[in-house]
Short mmCIF file of C-alpha atoms in Angstrom, two decimals:
data_model
loop_
_atom_site.label_atom_id
_atom_site.label_comp_id
_atom_site.label_asym_id
_atom_site.label_seq_id
_atom_site.Cartn_x
_atom_site.Cartn_y
_atom_site.Cartn_z
CA MET A 14 0.00 0.00 0.00
CA LYS A 15 2.84 2.41 0.88
CA ALA A 16 4.59 1.67 -2.42
CA ILE A 17 1.40 2.28 -4.35
CA SER A 18 0.82 5.60 -2.55
CA LEU A 19 4.41 6.65 -3.25
CA TRP A 20 4.03 5.87 -6.94
CA LYS A 21 0.82 7.88 -7.05
CA ILE A 22 2.66 10.84 -5.57
CA LEU A 23 5.58 10.47 -7.96
CA GLY A 24 3.15 10.12 -10.86
CA GLY A 25 1.73 13.55 -10.13
CA LEU A 26 5.14 15.15 -9.73
CA PRO A 27 5.67 15.95 -13.45
CA ILE A 28 2.37 17.85 -13.56
CA ALA A 29 3.35 19.79 -10.45
CA LEU A 30 6.72 20.64 -12.00
CA ILE A 31 5.07 21.77 -15.24
CA PHE A 32 2.72 23.99 -13.26
CA ALA A 33 5.58 25.52 -11.23
CA HIS A 34 7.61 26.12 -14.40
CA THR A 35 4.62 27.79 -16.12
CA LEU A 36 3.96 29.99 -13.09
CA VAL A 37 7.58 31.16 -12.91
CA ARG A 38 7.85 31.77 -16.67
CA LEU A 39 4.61 33.78 -16.83
CA TYR A 40 5.70 35.91 -13.91
CA ALA A 41 9.11 36.48 -15.54
CA ILE A 42 7.46 37.51 -18.83
CA GLU A 43 5.18 39.90 -16.99
CA ARG A 44 8.13 41.47 -15.16
CA ALA A 45 10.09 41.90 -18.39
CA GLY A 46 7.19 43.28 -20.40
CA GLY A 47 7.59 46.87 -19.25
CA TYR A 48 3.86 47.27 -18.66
CA GLY A 49 2.10 46.44 -15.43
CA THR A 50 4.51 44.95 -12.91
CA ALA A 51 4.26 44.41 -9.19
CA PRO A 52 6.35 42.49 -6.63
CA LEU A 53 5.09 38.95 -6.08
CA THR A 54 4.17 39.00 -2.39
CA PRO A 55 1.77 36.99 -0.20
CA GLY A 56 -0.34 40.11 0.15
CA LEU A 57 -0.68 40.45 -3.65
CA ILE A 58 -1.71 36.82 -4.01
CA ARG A 59 -4.16 37.07 -1.11
CA ASP A 60 -5.83 40.22 -2.42
CA ASN A 61 -6.10 38.86 -5.95
CA ALA A 62 -7.46 35.55 -4.70
CA GLY A 63 -10.27 37.24 -2.80
CA TRP A 64 -11.07 39.66 -5.61
CA ILE A 65 -11.22 36.97 -8.31
CA LEU A 66 -13.46 34.74 -6.19
CA GLY A 67 -15.73 37.67 -5.42
CA GLN A 68 -16.06 38.47 -9.13
CA LEU A 69 -16.46 34.84 -10.16
CA PHE A 70 -19.20 34.15 -7.59
CA GLN A 71 -20.80 37.57 -8.30
CA VAL A 72 -20.80 38.70 -4.69
CA ASP A 73 -21.52 42.30 -5.70
CA THR A 74 -24.31 41.34 -8.10
CA SER A 75 -26.64 39.19 -6.00
CA PRO A 76 -26.34 37.05 -2.86
CA LEU A 77 -28.79 34.60 -4.47
CA ILE A 78 -26.41 34.02 -7.38
CA THR A 79 -23.48 33.64 -4.98
CA ALA A 80 -25.43 31.08 -2.94
CA GLY A 81 -26.52 29.23 -6.09
CA PHE A 82 -22.97 28.98 -7.43
CA ALA A 83 -21.64 27.88 -4.05
CA LEU A 84 -24.34 25.18 -3.80
CA LEU A 85 -23.65 23.86 -7.30
CA LEU A 86 -19.90 23.77 -6.69
CA ALA A 87 -20.36 22.02 -3.33
CA LEU A 88 -22.65 19.43 -4.96
CA LEU A 89 -20.07 18.89 -7.71
CA LEU A 90 -17.33 18.16 -5.21
CA LEU A 91 -19.68 15.87 -3.31
CA PHE A 92 -20.59 13.92 -6.45
CA VAL A 93 -16.93 13.65 -7.52
CA VAL A 94 -15.82 12.37 -4.12
CA ASP A 95 -18.72 9.92 -4.00
CA LYS A 96 -18.02 8.53 -7.49
CA ALA A 97 -14.28 8.31 -6.77
CA ALA A 98 -14.94 6.49 -3.48
CA LYS A 99 -17.17 4.02 -5.31
CA LYS A 100 -14.49 3.69 -8.05
CA GLN A 101 -16.93 4.75 -10.76
CA PHE A 102 -14.18 6.21 -12.95
CA SER A 103 -16.03 7.00 -16.15
CA SER A 104 -14.59 9.23 -18.88
CA GLU A 105 -16.99 11.91 -17.66
CA LEU A 106 -15.57 11.81 -14.14
CA VAL A 107 -11.98 11.87 -15.42
CA PHE A 108 -12.79 14.93 -17.55
CA THR A 109 -14.40 16.63 -14.55
CA LEU A 110 -11.27 15.97 -12.49
CA PHE A 111 -9.18 17.43 -15.32
CA LEU A 112 -11.34 20.56 -15.34
CA LEU A 113 -11.01 20.94 -11.57
CA GLY A 114 -7.23 20.74 -11.88
CA GLN A 115 -7.21 23.18 -14.77
CA PHE A 116 -9.38 25.62 -12.83
CA ALA A 117 -7.16 25.40 -9.75
CA SER A 118 -3.93 25.93 -11.70
CA MET A 119 -5.30 28.84 -13.74
CA TYR A 120 -6.72 30.42 -10.61
CA LEU A 121 -3.36 30.26 -8.82
CA ILE A 122 -1.56 31.73 -11.83
CA LEU A 123 -4.07 34.59 -12.05
CA CYS A 124 -3.50 35.35 -8.37
CA THR A 125 -0.05 36.65 -9.38
CA SER A 126 -1.55 39.37 -11.61
CA TRP A 127 0.00 42.79 -11.06
CA ALA A 128 -3.41 44.49 -10.81
CA GLN A 129 -7.07 43.64 -10.42
CA VAL A 130 -8.26 44.16 -13.99
CA LEU A 131 -11.54 42.79 -15.29
CA ARG A 132 -10.26 41.03 -18.40
CA TYR A 133 -7.41 39.24 -16.62
CA TRP A 134 -9.57 36.58 -14.97
CA TYR A 135 -12.07 36.05 -17.82
CA ILE A 136 -10.31 32.85 -18.92
CA LEU A 137 -11.69 31.18 -15.78
CA ILE A 138 -15.30 31.64 -16.88
CA PRO A 139 -15.52 28.84 -19.52
CA VAL A 140 -13.95 26.30 -17.15
CA PHE A 141 -16.08 27.45 -14.20
CA ALA A 142 -19.27 27.39 -16.30
CA THR A 143 -18.48 23.87 -17.53
CA LEU A 144 -17.96 22.65 -13.97
CA LEU A 145 -21.29 24.15 -12.93
CA ALA A 146 -22.93 22.45 -15.93
CA PHE A 147 -21.53 19.07 -14.84
CA SER A 148 -22.82 19.75 -11.33
CA ALA A 149 -26.30 20.40 -12.73
CA LYS A 150 -26.08 17.20 -14.79
CA PHE A 151 -25.04 15.09 -11.80
CA MET A 152 -27.80 16.67 -9.72
CA LEU A 153 -30.45 15.86 -12.34
CA GLU A 154 -29.16 12.28 -12.63
CA PHE A 155 -29.32 11.92 -8.86
CA ALA A 156 -32.85 13.36 -8.79
CA GLU A 157 -33.88 10.97 -11.58
CA SER A 158 -32.99 8.01 -9.38
CA ARG A 159 -35.26 9.22 -6.57
CA GLN A 160 -38.91 8.22 -6.27
CA PRO A 161 -41.79 10.72 -6.66
CA PHE A 162 -43.34 11.93 -3.44
CA ARG A 163 -46.73 13.32 -2.51
CA LEU A 164 -47.13 16.87 -1.29
CA ARG A 165 -49.42 17.28 1.70
CA LEU A 166 -51.53 20.02 0.16
CA ALA A 167 -51.50 18.70 -3.39
CA ARG A 168 -52.91 15.69 -5.20
CA PHE A 169 -50.10 15.27 -7.73
CA ARG A 170 -46.82 13.46 -7.11
CA PRO A 171 -43.99 15.68 -8.42
CA HIS A 172 -40.82 13.92 -9.46
CA PRO A 173 -37.58 15.20 -7.85
CA ARG A 174 -36.05 15.59 -11.33
CA THR A 175 -38.89 17.92 -12.33
CA LEU A 176 -38.39 20.02 -9.20
CA ALA A 177 -34.61 20.13 -9.70
CA ALA A 178 -35.00 21.10 -13.38
CA SER A 179 -37.51 23.81 -12.51
CA ALA A 180 -35.18 25.21 -9.86
CA LEU A 181 -32.29 25.27 -12.37
CA VAL A 182 -34.38 27.00 -15.04
CA GLY A 183 -35.53 29.62 -12.54
CA PHE A 184 -31.96 30.19 -11.32
CA ILE A 185 -30.62 30.53 -14.88
CA GLY A 186 -33.39 33.00 -15.75
CA PHE A 187 -32.66 35.05 -12.63
CA PHE A 188 -28.92 34.97 -13.43
CA VAL A 189 -29.45 36.19 -17.01
CA CYS A 190 -31.82 38.99 -16.00
CA CYS A 191 -29.43 40.18 -13.28
CA ASN A 192 -26.38 40.11 -15.53
CA TYR A 193 -27.68 41.21 -18.91
CA TYR A 194 -27.33 44.87 -18.00
CA ASN A 195 -23.67 44.45 -16.97
CA PHE A 196 -22.99 42.33 -20.07
CA LEU A 197 -24.64 44.84 -22.39
CA PHE A 198 -22.93 47.75 -20.62
CA GLN A 199 -19.48 46.25 -21.26
CA THR A 200 -20.39 45.34 -24.85
CA VAL A 201 -21.56 48.87 -25.66
CA ILE A 202 -18.46 50.42 -24.08
CA GLN A 203 -16.05 48.12 -25.91
CA HIS A 204 -17.78 48.72 -29.24
CA SER A 205 -17.93 52.47 -28.67
CA THR A 206 -14.29 52.65 -27.56
CA ARG A 207 -12.91 50.69 -30.50
CA SER A 208 -15.14 52.52 -33.00
CA THR A 209 -14.02 55.90 -31.66
CA GLU A 210 -10.35 54.87 -31.75
CA ALA A 211 -10.74 53.64 -35.33
CA LYS A 212 -12.17 57.02 -36.39
CA LEU A 213 -9.35 58.80 -34.58
CA LEU A 214 -6.64 56.74 -36.27
CA ALA A 215 -8.29 57.23 -39.67
CA GLU A 216 -8.24 61.00 -39.13
CA ILE A 217 -4.60 60.93 -37.97
CA THR A 218 -3.67 58.89 -41.06
CA ARG A 219 -5.48 61.37 -43.32
CA LEU A 220 -3.57 64.27 -41.76
CA HIS A 221 -0.26 62.40 -42.07
CA ASP A 222 -0.97 61.82 -45.76
CA GLN A 223 -1.29 65.59 -46.10
CA GLY A 224 2.06 66.12 -44.40
CA GLU A 225 0.61 67.46 -41.16
CA TYR A 226 2.12 67.14 -37.68
CA VAL A 227 -0.11 65.42 -35.12
CA TYR A 228 0.49 64.95 -31.43
CA ILE A 229 -1.41 63.56 -28.42
CA PRO A 230 -0.68 65.22 -25.07
CA PHE A 231 0.04 62.84 -22.20
CA GLU A 232 -1.51 65.08 -19.57
CA ASN A 233 -3.43 62.14 -18.07
CA PRO A 234 -1.65 58.95 -19.20
CA HIS A 235 -3.96 56.01 -19.85
CA GLU A 236 -3.63 52.56 -21.33
CA SER A 237 -5.48 53.58 -24.47
CA LEU A 238 -3.03 56.45 -25.05
CA TYR A 239 -0.04 54.12 -24.91
CA ARG A 240 -1.81 51.76 -27.31
CA ILE A 241 -2.62 54.49 -29.83
CA VAL A 242 0.82 56.07 -29.75
CA GLY A 243 2.76 52.81 -29.75
CA ASP A 244 0.69 50.35 -31.78
CA TYR A 245 -0.30 52.81 -34.50
CA HIS A 246 3.28 53.25 -35.66
CA GLY A 247 4.09 49.55 -35.65
CA PHE A 248 0.84 48.43 -37.30
CA LEU A 249 1.17 50.66 -40.35
CA ALA A 250 4.82 49.77 -40.84
CA ARG A 251 4.09 46.05 -40.63
CA PHE A 252 0.98 45.85 -42.81
CA TYR A 253 1.18 48.84 -45.14
CA GLY A 254 4.85 49.80 -45.15
CA ARG A 255 4.09 53.38 -44.06
CA GLU A 256 6.17 55.08 -41.43
CA TYR A 257 3.84 57.32 -39.41
CA GLU A 258 4.35 58.54 -35.88
CA VAL A 259 1.98 60.07 -33.36
CA HIS A 260 4.01 62.58 -31.38
CA THR A 261 3.63 63.30 -27.69
CA GLU A 262 4.94 66.87 -27.88
CA PRO A 263 4.20 69.84 -30.18
CA PRO A 264 6.73 70.56 -32.96
CA GLU A 265 10.00 72.18 -31.98
CA GLU A 266 9.98 74.58 -34.95
CA THR A 267 8.48 77.88 -33.92
CA GLY A 268 5.40 78.81 -35.90
CA ARG A 269 4.89 75.45 -37.54
CA PRO A 270 1.16 74.57 -37.63
CA TYR A 271 0.14 71.30 -36.06
CA TYR A 272 -2.86 69.24 -35.05
CA ILE A 273 -3.61 67.97 -31.59
CA ALA A 274 -5.79 64.98 -30.65
CA ARG A 275 -7.55 65.26 -27.30
CA HIS A 276 -10.10 63.05 -25.63
CA SER A 277 -13.16 64.51 -24.03
CA PRO A 278 -12.81 64.46 -20.22
CA HIS A 279 -16.50 63.83 -19.63
CA ARG A 280 -18.42 60.57 -19.47
CA TYR A 281 -21.62 59.70 -21.25
CA ASN A 282 -24.76 58.48 -19.51
CA LEU A 283 -25.03 55.39 -21.67
CA PRO A 284 -28.52 54.26 -20.55
CA GLU A 285 -29.86 57.58 -21.84
CA THR A 286 -28.25 57.17 -25.25
CA TYR A 287 -28.90 53.44 -25.77
CA ARG A 288 -32.46 52.40 -24.92
CA PRO A 289 -31.95 48.59 -24.63
CA LEU A 290 -29.36 49.35 -21.95
CA ALA A 291 -31.92 51.43 -20.07
CA TYR A 292 -34.48 48.61 -20.16
CA ALA A 293 -31.91 46.06 -18.98
CA ARG A 294 -30.88 48.43 -16.20
CA SER A 295 -34.47 48.69 -14.97
CA VAL A 296 -34.89 44.90 -14.82
CA ALA A 297 -31.53 44.39 -13.09
CA GLY A 298 -32.32 47.17 -10.62
CA VAL A 299 -35.53 45.44 -9.53
CA LEU A 300 -33.89 42.02 -9.13
CA GLN A 301 -30.85 43.46 -7.31
CA ALA A 302 -33.03 45.71 -5.14
CA GLY A 303 -31.10 48.88 -5.90
CA GLU A 304 -28.49 50.28 -8.25
CA PRO A 305 -27.51 47.39 -10.57
CA TYR A 306 -23.92 46.26 -10.46
CA GLN A 307 -21.70 47.21 -13.38
CA LEU A 308 -17.97 46.93 -13.97
CA ARG A 309 -16.02 48.57 -16.77
CA ASP A 310 -12.67 47.25 -17.93
CA ALA A 311 -9.78 49.62 -17.30
CA GLY A 312 -8.78 49.49 -20.96
CA ALA A 313 -12.12 50.80 -22.24
CA PRO A 314 -12.67 54.42 -21.23
CA ILE A 315 -15.90 56.18 -22.19
CA TRP A 316 -14.27 58.87 -24.31
CA ASP A 317 -14.78 60.77 -27.49
CA TRP A 318 -11.73 61.94 -29.43
CA TYR A 319 -11.41 65.30 -31.17
CA VAL A 320 -8.67 66.49 -33.51
CA TYR A 321 -8.06 70.26 -33.53
CA ASP A 322 -5.55 72.38 -35.32
CA ASP A 323 -3.29 74.54 -33.14
CA LYS A 324 -5.51 77.62 -33.47
CA LEU A 325 -8.75 75.91 -32.53
CA ASP A 326 -7.02 74.31 -29.59
CA GLN A 327 -6.85 77.75 -27.96
CA PHE A 328 -10.46 77.24 -26.88
CA TRP A 329 -9.46 74.14 -24.95
CA ARG A 330 -6.52 75.86 -23.30
CA ASN A 331 -8.83 78.73 -22.32
CA GLY A 332 -11.11 76.31 -20.52
CA LEU A 333 -13.82 75.82 -23.15
CA ASP A 334 -14.41 72.29 -24.38
CA TRP A 335 -16.71 73.43 -27.17
CA HIS A 336 -17.52 69.86 -28.26
CA ARG A 337 -18.77 69.12 -24.77
CA PHE A 338 -20.59 72.44 -24.64
CA ILE A 339 -22.53 71.58 -27.81
CA GLU A 340 -23.33 68.07 -26.57
CA GLU A 341 -24.64 69.41 -23.26
CA ALA A 342 -26.59 72.22 -24.95
CA GLY A 343 -28.31 69.78 -27.31
CA ALA A 344 -29.91 71.20 -30.44
CA PRO A 345 -29.05 74.80 -31.35
CA ILE A 346 -31.66 77.32 -30.26
CA ILE A 347 -31.05 79.21 -33.51
CA GLN A 348 -30.27 77.64 -36.88
CA SER A 349 -29.34 80.26 -39.41
CA PHE A 350 -26.21 81.58 -41.12
CA PHE A 351 -24.56 80.70 -37.78
CA ASP A 352 -25.97 78.13 -35.38
CA VAL A 353 -26.34 79.43 -31.82
CA TYR A 354 -26.12 77.12 -28.78
CA TYR A 355 -27.05 78.11 -25.25
CA THR A 356 -26.55 76.88 -21.70
CA SER A 357 -27.31 78.67 -18.45
CA ASP A 358 -24.09 80.71 -18.54
CA ARG A 359 -22.80 80.81 -22.10
CA LEU A 360 -23.74 81.22 -25.75
CA ILE A 361 -21.70 79.97 -28.65
CA TYR A 362 -21.90 80.72 -32.39
CA VAL A 363 -20.75 77.89 -34.70
CA LYS A 364 -20.42 77.73 -38.49
CA ASP A 365 -18.93 74.92 -40.56
CA GLN A 366 -17.33 75.65 -43.94
CA CYS A 367 -16.64 79.18 -42.76
CA ALA A 368 -14.85 81.65 -45.03
CA PRO A 369 -12.91 84.72 -43.75
CA GLU A 370 -15.55 87.10 -45.10
CA ASP A 371 -18.24 85.31 -43.06
CA VAL A 372 -16.89 86.83 -39.84
CA GLU A 373 -16.20 90.33 -41.11
CA PRO A 374 -19.66 91.77 -40.20
CA GLU A 375 -20.05 92.56 -36.50
CA PHE A 376 -22.08 90.10 -34.45
CA PHE A 377 -24.93 91.39 -32.33
CA LEU A 378 -27.10 89.89 -29.62
CA HIS A 379 -30.32 91.35 -28.21
CA VAL A 380 -31.21 89.81 -24.84
CA TYR A 381 -34.72 90.33 -23.40
CA PRO A 382 -34.95 89.61 -19.64
CA VAL A 383 -37.97 88.09 -17.93
CA ASP A 384 -37.84 90.98 -15.43
CA LYS A 385 -37.05 94.33 -17.07
CA SER A 386 -35.76 95.65 -13.76
CA ASP A 387 -32.63 93.58 -14.43
CA LEU A 388 -31.72 96.02 -17.20
CA SER A 389 -29.60 99.09 -16.66
CA LYS A 390 -31.33 102.48 -16.58
CA ARG A 391 -30.04 103.22 -20.08
CA ARG A 392 -31.48 100.01 -21.54
CA LYS A 393 -34.84 99.88 -19.71
CA GLN A 394 -36.47 102.19 -22.25
CA HIS A 395 -35.53 99.73 -25.03
CA GLY A 396 -36.58 96.62 -23.10
CA PHE A 397 -33.49 94.58 -23.97
CA ASP A 398 -29.71 94.49 -23.68
CA ALA A 399 -27.83 95.12 -26.93
CA ILE A 400 -24.47 93.33 -27.04
CA GLY A 401 -21.98 93.88 -29.84
CA ILE A 402 -19.46 91.11 -30.46
CA ILE A 403 -16.21 91.58 -32.34
CA PHE A 404 -15.23 88.16 -33.70
CA GLU A 405 -11.49 88.71 -33.16
CA ASP A 406 -12.13 89.27 -29.44
CA HIS A 407 -14.47 86.35 -28.84
CA GLY A 408 -13.89 83.84 -31.60
CA ILE A 409 -11.52 81.92 -33.78
CA ARG A 410 -11.52 80.53 -37.30
CA ALA A 411 -9.67 77.27 -37.90
CA ALA A 412 -10.04 74.13 -39.97
CA GLU A 413 -12.82 75.85 -42.00
CA LYS A 414 -14.85 76.25 -38.82
CA CYS A 415 -15.77 79.50 -37.03
CA ILE A 416 -16.57 79.58 -33.32
CA ALA A 417 -17.39 82.56 -31.14
CA GLU A 418 -18.41 82.37 -27.50
CA PHE A 419 -19.25 84.72 -24.66
CA GLU A 420 -20.91 84.65 -21.26
CA ALA A 421 -24.67 85.04 -21.13
CA PRO A 422 -26.22 87.63 -18.78
CA ALA A 423 -26.84 86.33 -15.26
CA TYR A 424 -30.54 87.19 -15.22
CA LYS A 425 -33.41 85.03 -16.47
CA ILE A 426 -33.85 85.42 -20.21
CA SER A 427 -37.17 85.59 -22.02
CA ARG A 428 -35.99 85.99 -25.61
CA ILE A 429 -32.86 86.57 -27.65
CA THR A 430 -32.19 87.81 -31.17
CA ALA A 431 -28.83 87.01 -32.75
CA GLY A 432 -27.29 88.09 -36.02
CA GLN A 433 -24.66 90.15 -37.83
CA TRP A 434 -24.69 93.62 -39.27
CA ILE A 435 -22.51 96.00 -41.26
CA PRO A 436 -22.48 99.64 -40.03
CA GLY A 437 -24.20 101.87 -42.55
CA GLU A 438 -25.63 98.92 -44.49
CA GLY A 439 -27.74 97.03 -41.96
CA GLN A 440 -28.20 93.43 -40.90
CA THR A 441 -26.82 90.57 -42.97
CA TRP A 442 -28.87 87.99 -41.06
CA SER A 443 -31.00 87.88 -37.93
CA SER A 444 -32.91 85.18 -36.07
CA GLY A 445 -34.50 84.85 -32.64
CA PHE A 446 -35.55 82.38 -29.97
CA ASN A 447 -38.30 82.76 -27.36
CA TRP A 448 -38.27 80.96 -23.99
CA ASP A 449 -41.76 82.09 -23.06
CA GLY A 450 -40.48 83.39 -19.76
CA ARG A 451 -38.46 80.28 -18.89
CA GLU A 452 -34.76 80.13 -18.18
#
């Protein structure tokens, strides 16, 4: 018996050595990669182990799902031990034992990860799901071997297999409804992120083909920035034989024009812009009894990218993210020769395909307050404030786009009239908007 036990131990030694070698090699590769390293300490392994288990058993999603997974896994181990004790070594049992070993080894390797990132532990999901499926199969087979029983308050004799199958179907339905929002949330973000990056790289390539200088500032370094700056150069050289480079600093030559790619610092409210996500959120919120759980991968920020030339970038440096302003303002309140956007503290004139002569006439703005007492004594007799706007003082023309912005009066506005005029000749265009006494 001792000899047999020793041979069993020695028989498993090669697998243990392969696992140890794999663990060491993966850690060495990670350390040498130059991206994402951390000392391998007991604390790192402990923290990762707890975090991965919490994510895998969906502790933050629903205690019912956690309890269901724990029950299925406990039943699986019970069935495996029982079959092994009875020496019922079928190919199915051997495969289940293989999956358990694979899960354990992958789990231990993932515990050495340098950071707790969503996509790092995803490789455990197929193995874990297969083990849970085998547990459900063993449970249904066990229930099939039981005899029907009579319920006290019912005339029918339900079969244990029927009850077990019904419980599994209900649990799976509950699991899907709880998780579909989180699944859809991640899918939308990944699609949006990659689509936005593809548009950005296409625009950078177009500018490079025109001989322009493009750079991305590393004011807030992020994984996606490293990927765009690094991978873009290598991809084109490998597949298309074109040597392009995205710079991280403006050109050294004084006066040379350049383009700058910036990402919007704000975040979208995705459920408001994608209705299926809003419906899934409502269902998950009911089942989770509160704010539904969601988790976004660190490599998928919710950004939009904008490419400005150096002149238009002055707006950004002066504190005006005009793209964000327009998105927050919604539709323009005036659509005419210039479109006019408004928020509670600012108005902005925008015109695409703008020629130099389009901004030569002086801009004017007539602002009618809800309460005329807000006007100065000089303007009360007219009933509105008359504001003249010199484009050179408030605006900029770049990339065939004209933008002018200024602060709106602090009082409540009833109506505005915007336009341009030439002294001695009159108005070139004029259009108004009425709030009907609202802000």
